[in-house]
Short mmCIF file of C-alpha atoms in Angstrom, two decimals:
data_model
loop_
_atom_site.label_atom_id
_atom_site.label_comp_id
_atom_site.label_asym_id
_atom_site.label_seq_id
_atom_site.Cartn_x
_atom_site.Cartn_y
_atom_site.Cartn_z
CA MET A 1 130.84 63.33 119.89
CA PRO A 2 132.73 65.30 117.20
CA VAL A 3 131.27 65.07 113.69
CA SER A 4 133.66 63.89 110.99
CA LEU A 5 133.34 63.94 107.23
CA PRO A 6 131.90 60.57 106.11
CA PRO A 7 134.22 58.83 103.60
CA ALA A 8 131.39 58.49 101.06
CA LEU A 9 130.67 62.22 101.23
CA GLU A 10 134.37 63.01 100.91
CA GLN A 11 134.27 61.29 97.51
CA PHE A 12 131.78 63.97 96.37
CA LEU A 13 133.75 67.08 97.28
CA ASP A 14 134.75 67.52 93.63
CA PHE A 15 131.08 67.41 92.70
CA LEU A 16 129.28 69.42 95.40
CA ARG A 17 128.71 73.16 94.95
CA CYS A 18 127.69 75.88 97.37
CA PRO A 19 123.92 76.38 97.00
CA LEU A 20 124.36 80.14 97.41
CA CYS A 21 127.32 81.03 95.18
CA ARG A 22 128.08 77.80 93.24
CA SER A 23 131.68 77.62 94.49
CA ARG A 24 133.30 74.34 95.50
CA LEU A 25 132.82 73.16 99.06
CA HIS A 26 135.61 72.09 101.40
CA PRO A 27 135.64 70.53 104.89
CA ASP A 28 135.77 73.08 107.69
CA SER A 29 137.00 71.75 111.04
CA GLY A 30 135.39 68.41 110.30
CA ALA A 31 131.89 69.50 111.39
CA SER A 32 130.81 71.48 108.34
CA LEU A 33 131.41 72.28 104.69
CA ARG A 34 132.45 75.77 103.66
CA CYS A 35 132.95 77.58 100.36
CA PRO A 36 135.61 80.29 99.71
CA ALA A 37 132.96 82.99 100.25
CA GLY A 38 132.39 81.73 103.79
CA HIS A 39 129.00 80.07 103.36
CA THR A 40 128.89 77.17 105.81
CA PHE A 41 126.73 74.04 105.91
CA ASP A 42 126.56 71.60 108.78
CA LEU A 43 127.43 67.93 108.64
CA ALA A 44 124.71 66.13 110.55
CA ARG A 45 125.86 63.58 113.12
CA HIS A 46 123.74 61.04 111.21
CA GLY A 47 126.11 61.33 108.24
CA TYR A 48 124.44 63.62 105.69
CA ALA A 49 125.28 67.17 104.57
CA ALA A 50 122.65 69.77 105.48
CA LEU A 51 122.75 71.87 102.30
CA LEU A 52 119.09 72.92 102.19
CA THR A 53 118.77 76.56 103.19
CA GLY A 54 115.84 78.93 103.65
CA ALA A 55 112.30 77.74 104.32
CA ARG A 56 112.16 74.06 105.19
CA ALA A 57 110.43 71.94 102.55
CA THR A 58 107.27 70.26 103.84
CA SER A 59 106.90 67.50 101.25
CA GLY A 60 109.48 65.08 102.60
CA ASP A 61 108.66 61.87 104.45
CA ASP A 62 108.02 62.31 108.15
CA ALA A 63 109.28 59.93 110.83
CA ALA A 64 106.24 57.63 110.66
CA MET A 65 106.49 57.35 106.86
CA VAL A 66 110.20 56.52 107.05
CA ARG A 67 109.61 53.82 109.64
CA ALA A 68 106.84 52.34 107.51
CA ARG A 69 109.07 52.46 104.42
CA ASP A 70 111.98 50.79 106.22
CA ARG A 71 109.78 47.98 107.51
CA PHE A 72 108.01 47.35 104.21
CA LEU A 73 111.09 47.46 101.99
CA ALA A 74 112.84 45.07 104.38
CA THR A 75 110.21 42.44 103.49
CA GLY A 76 111.55 42.24 99.91
CA ARG A 77 108.12 42.89 98.39
CA TYR A 78 109.58 45.63 96.14
CA LEU A 79 112.75 43.74 95.32
CA PRO A 80 111.71 43.22 91.64
CA ILE A 81 111.54 47.02 91.23
CA ARG A 82 114.92 47.45 92.85
CA ARG A 83 116.45 44.83 90.57
CA ALA A 84 114.95 46.47 87.48
CA VAL A 85 116.32 49.88 88.49
CA ALA A 86 119.78 48.41 89.07
CA ARG A 87 119.75 46.51 85.78
CA LEU A 88 118.72 49.59 83.79
CA ALA A 89 121.27 51.76 85.60
CA VAL A 90 124.08 49.33 84.81
CA ALA A 91 123.09 49.18 81.15
CA GLY A 92 122.61 52.94 81.00
CA SER A 93 125.87 53.91 82.66
CA GLY A 94 128.01 52.12 80.04
CA THR A 95 131.71 52.83 79.66
CA GLY A 96 131.63 55.09 76.64
CA SER A 97 131.94 58.26 78.66
CA GLY A 98 135.32 57.23 80.00
CA THR A 99 134.04 56.67 83.51
CA GLY A 100 133.72 52.91 83.56
CA SER A 101 135.74 50.25 85.24
CA GLY A 102 139.41 50.31 84.41
CA THR A 103 139.64 54.04 83.72
CA GLY A 104 140.63 54.99 87.27
CA VAL A 105 137.57 57.29 87.53
CA GLN A 106 134.49 56.34 89.51
CA ARG A 107 131.10 56.35 87.89
CA THR A 108 128.69 58.68 89.65
CA VAL A 109 125.07 57.89 90.49
CA VAL A 110 122.73 60.57 91.84
CA ASP A 111 119.37 59.56 93.31
CA VAL A 112 117.02 62.56 93.39
CA GLY A 113 114.30 62.04 95.96
CA CYS A 114 116.26 59.09 97.34
CA GLY A 115 114.15 58.41 100.43
CA THR A 116 115.94 55.84 102.58
CA GLY A 117 118.45 54.98 99.82
CA TYR A 118 116.93 51.57 99.02
CA TYR A 119 117.20 51.88 95.24
CA LEU A 120 120.53 53.73 95.30
CA ALA A 121 122.07 50.93 97.37
CA GLY A 122 120.75 48.37 94.90
CA VAL A 123 122.46 50.18 92.02
CA LEU A 124 125.74 50.52 93.92
CA ASP A 125 125.70 46.79 94.63
CA ARG A 126 125.69 46.22 90.86
CA LEU A 127 128.29 48.92 90.11
CA PRO A 128 131.30 48.19 92.33
CA ASP A 129 133.28 51.06 90.80
CA ALA A 130 130.56 53.68 91.44
CA ARG A 131 129.91 56.32 94.07
CA GLY A 132 126.36 57.37 94.96
CA LEU A 133 124.72 60.53 96.27
CA GLY A 134 121.14 60.72 97.50
CA LEU A 135 119.22 64.00 97.66
CA ASP A 136 116.02 64.39 99.67
CA THR A 137 114.15 66.96 101.75
CA SER A 138 113.40 64.53 104.59
CA VAL A 139 116.05 64.52 107.28
CA ARG A 140 114.50 61.35 108.68
CA ALA A 141 114.95 59.58 105.35
CA LEU A 142 118.45 60.97 104.88
CA ARG A 143 119.59 59.40 108.14
CA ALA A 144 118.82 56.02 106.60
CA ALA A 145 120.16 56.94 103.15
CA ALA A 146 123.54 57.91 104.63
CA ARG A 147 123.79 54.39 106.09
CA SER A 148 122.30 52.52 103.13
CA HIS A 149 125.63 51.65 101.49
CA GLU A 150 129.31 52.23 102.23
CA ARG A 151 129.64 54.18 98.95
CA ALA A 152 126.43 56.18 99.39
CA ALA A 153 126.56 59.81 100.52
CA ALA A 154 123.48 61.90 101.31
CA ALA A 155 122.56 65.58 101.37
CA SER A 156 119.40 67.52 102.10
CA TRP A 157 117.96 69.28 99.07
CA ASP A 158 114.70 70.30 97.42
CA VAL A 159 114.26 68.79 93.94
CA PHE A 160 112.56 71.95 92.69
CA ARG A 161 115.61 74.15 93.32
CA PRO A 162 118.83 74.16 91.21
CA PHE A 163 120.87 71.24 92.49
CA PRO A 164 124.05 71.99 94.53
CA LEU A 165 126.06 69.92 92.05
CA ALA A 166 128.51 70.64 89.25
CA ASP A 167 127.54 70.46 85.58
CA GLY A 168 127.92 67.22 83.63
CA THR A 169 129.37 64.94 86.28
CA ALA A 170 126.68 62.27 86.80
CA ASP A 171 126.69 59.05 84.80
CA VAL A 172 123.26 57.99 86.07
CA VAL A 173 120.42 59.97 87.65
CA LEU A 174 117.74 57.95 89.45
CA ASN A 175 114.22 59.29 89.97
CA VAL A 176 112.12 56.60 91.65
CA PHE A 177 108.60 57.52 92.83
CA ALA A 178 109.82 61.10 93.29
CA PRO A 179 109.20 64.63 91.94
CA ARG A 180 111.18 65.65 88.86
CA ASN A 181 113.28 68.59 87.71
CA PRO A 182 114.11 67.78 84.05
CA SER A 183 116.33 70.81 83.37
CA GLU A 184 118.49 70.04 86.41
CA PHE A 185 118.65 66.34 85.55
CA HIS A 186 119.95 67.36 82.13
CA ARG A 187 122.47 69.84 83.55
CA ILE A 188 124.18 67.41 85.92
CA LEU A 189 124.23 64.43 83.52
CA ARG A 190 127.16 63.70 81.26
CA PRO A 191 126.29 63.74 77.53
CA ALA A 192 126.43 59.92 77.50
CA GLY A 193 124.63 59.57 80.83
CA ALA A 194 121.24 58.04 81.56
CA LEU A 195 118.18 59.14 83.48
CA ILE A 196 116.11 56.32 85.05
CA VAL A 197 112.53 57.31 85.92
CA VAL A 198 110.21 54.95 87.78
CA ARG A 199 106.53 55.83 88.15
CA PRO A 200 103.30 53.96 88.95
CA THR A 201 100.70 52.97 86.37
CA GLY A 202 96.97 53.19 87.01
CA ARG A 203 96.99 49.54 88.12
CA HIS A 204 99.50 50.13 90.91
CA LEU A 205 98.01 49.16 94.30
CA ALA A 206 94.52 49.45 92.77
CA GLU A 207 93.08 46.90 95.21
CA LEU A 208 94.14 49.01 98.20
CA ARG A 209 92.86 52.24 96.67
CA GLY A 210 89.47 50.57 96.47
CA ARG A 211 89.52 49.98 100.24
CA VAL A 212 91.31 53.06 101.61
CA ARG A 213 89.50 56.22 100.57
CA ALA A 214 92.43 58.46 101.49
CA MET A 215 94.85 56.81 99.06
CA VAL A 216 95.92 59.10 96.24
CA ALA A 217 94.80 58.03 92.76
CA VAL A 218 97.22 57.88 89.83
CA ASP A 219 96.48 60.70 87.38
CA PRO A 220 95.36 59.14 84.05
CA ALA A 221 97.34 61.88 82.26
CA LYS A 222 100.52 61.16 84.23
CA GLU A 223 102.41 59.64 81.29
CA GLN A 224 101.52 62.49 78.93
CA ARG A 225 102.66 65.05 81.49
CA LEU A 226 105.90 63.16 82.05
CA HIS A 227 106.69 63.04 78.34
CA ARG A 228 105.91 66.74 77.88
CA ALA A 229 108.20 67.64 80.77
CA LEU A 230 111.12 65.45 79.66
CA ASP A 231 110.91 65.89 75.88
CA PRO A 232 112.82 69.21 75.64
CA TYR A 233 115.78 67.66 77.46
CA PHE A 234 115.69 63.88 76.96
CA GLU A 235 114.98 61.18 74.44
CA ALA A 236 113.27 57.99 75.65
CA VAL A 237 115.32 54.94 74.67
CA ALA A 238 113.63 52.14 76.64
CA THR A 239 110.64 51.54 78.90
CA GLU A 240 110.16 48.43 80.99
CA ARG A 241 106.95 47.47 82.81
CA VAL A 242 107.41 45.77 86.17
CA GLU A 243 104.12 44.19 87.19
CA TYR A 244 103.31 41.41 89.63
CA ARG A 245 100.87 40.53 92.38
CA MET A 246 101.76 40.66 96.04
CA SER A 247 99.64 38.03 97.76
CA SER A 248 99.08 37.35 101.46
CA LEU A 249 100.11 40.80 102.63
CA THR A 250 100.00 40.58 106.40
CA GLY A 251 98.18 42.82 108.81
CA LEU A 252 101.49 44.62 109.42
CA GLU A 253 102.64 44.89 105.81
CA THR A 254 99.49 46.46 104.44
CA PRO A 255 99.40 49.50 106.79
CA ASP A 256 103.12 50.02 106.15
CA LEU A 257 102.59 49.86 102.38
CA VAL A 258 99.88 52.53 102.63
CA GLY A 259 101.76 54.51 105.26
CA MET A 260 104.98 54.87 103.26
CA THR A 261 103.21 56.47 100.27
CA PRO A 262 102.11 60.10 99.76
CA SER A 263 98.65 58.87 100.77
CA ALA A 264 99.85 58.87 104.37
CA ARG A 265 99.69 62.68 104.38
CA HIS A 266 95.97 62.51 103.61
CA MET A 267 95.10 60.16 106.45
CA THR A 268 93.11 61.77 109.26
CA ASP A 269 91.81 60.52 112.56
CA ALA A 270 88.35 60.49 111.03
CA GLU A 271 89.56 58.07 108.38
CA GLY A 272 91.50 55.88 110.77
CA ASP A 273 88.90 53.13 110.55
CA ASP A 274 89.87 52.60 106.89
CA GLU A 275 92.82 50.49 107.96
CA ASP A 276 90.53 48.31 110.07
CA ARG A 277 88.69 47.37 106.86
CA LEU A 278 91.82 45.87 105.31
CA PRO A 279 91.84 42.07 105.47
CA ASP A 280 94.57 40.25 107.35
CA ARG A 281 95.76 38.69 104.06
CA ALA A 282 95.43 41.38 101.42
CA THR A 283 96.48 41.17 97.78
CA ALA A 284 97.82 44.12 95.78
CA THR A 285 99.13 44.58 92.27
CA VAL A 286 102.50 46.24 91.78
CA SER A 287 102.59 47.98 88.41
CA VAL A 288 105.26 50.51 87.49
CA LEU A 289 107.04 51.76 84.40
CA ALA A 290 110.82 52.14 84.46
CA GLY A 291 112.07 54.36 81.66
CA VAL A 292 115.61 55.07 80.42
CA TYR A 293 116.26 58.49 78.89
CA ARG A 294 119.34 59.98 77.20
CA PRO A 295 120.16 63.69 77.16
CA ARG A 296 119.39 65.53 73.94
#
């Protein structure tokens, strides 16, 4: 079946840049994007743009992690986080930059490390005039992100490389449970834009970490490192704690919750019996900080 340019991705052609020469990208015979210098990037049949070149990144979610994430997020257990992200994004996008409703110009939301697009879709639901773009290294996750919302586009990219995006064109950048590149966040944001960063506290899923030895602990210095990294580029304007208890997690939900996190990469066959020690009705605390930052 011929590959065509998804309508949501077409809305980003004024924003996307060639990763190799920084020129604008244009559709090429419907199956790829090409810059004037002739660099060509495939459009995957699953709806995302394959912009990541060179050595394949190994940090993205694999197929099992994506399946676990899809199943767990579909339960609604993380819906309070999604709602908080959407609320902060709406407040942070504003209309002062001339991109709000009624101006004839769409607001632009970029989700860096978007995973399956769960949080990006939640923001787009609250911003009917916005377009969204998710970036991730995981092709498995991008397949879901490209289908997460009718106004959500997706492209493969490594957060640690300069983004294939134009300067100063994003109204909101989302960074939810994902690696960060503060200088690139700053470069692509408009002067009046907002960066939304969501990260776990030391209380997040503490009950499960006590039962599953392979689960990754939250670094006690995480907040200090975050502030040091962001401070040259951003000013913190608000921080909201989202904390609640998830009770009666079922025997299916708990393995999915563990399996969708970075801890899944540390699971080995020798540690497989850890999951058997989880009770059928587990309880876990959700505890995250959602911060809003403005460019300096």
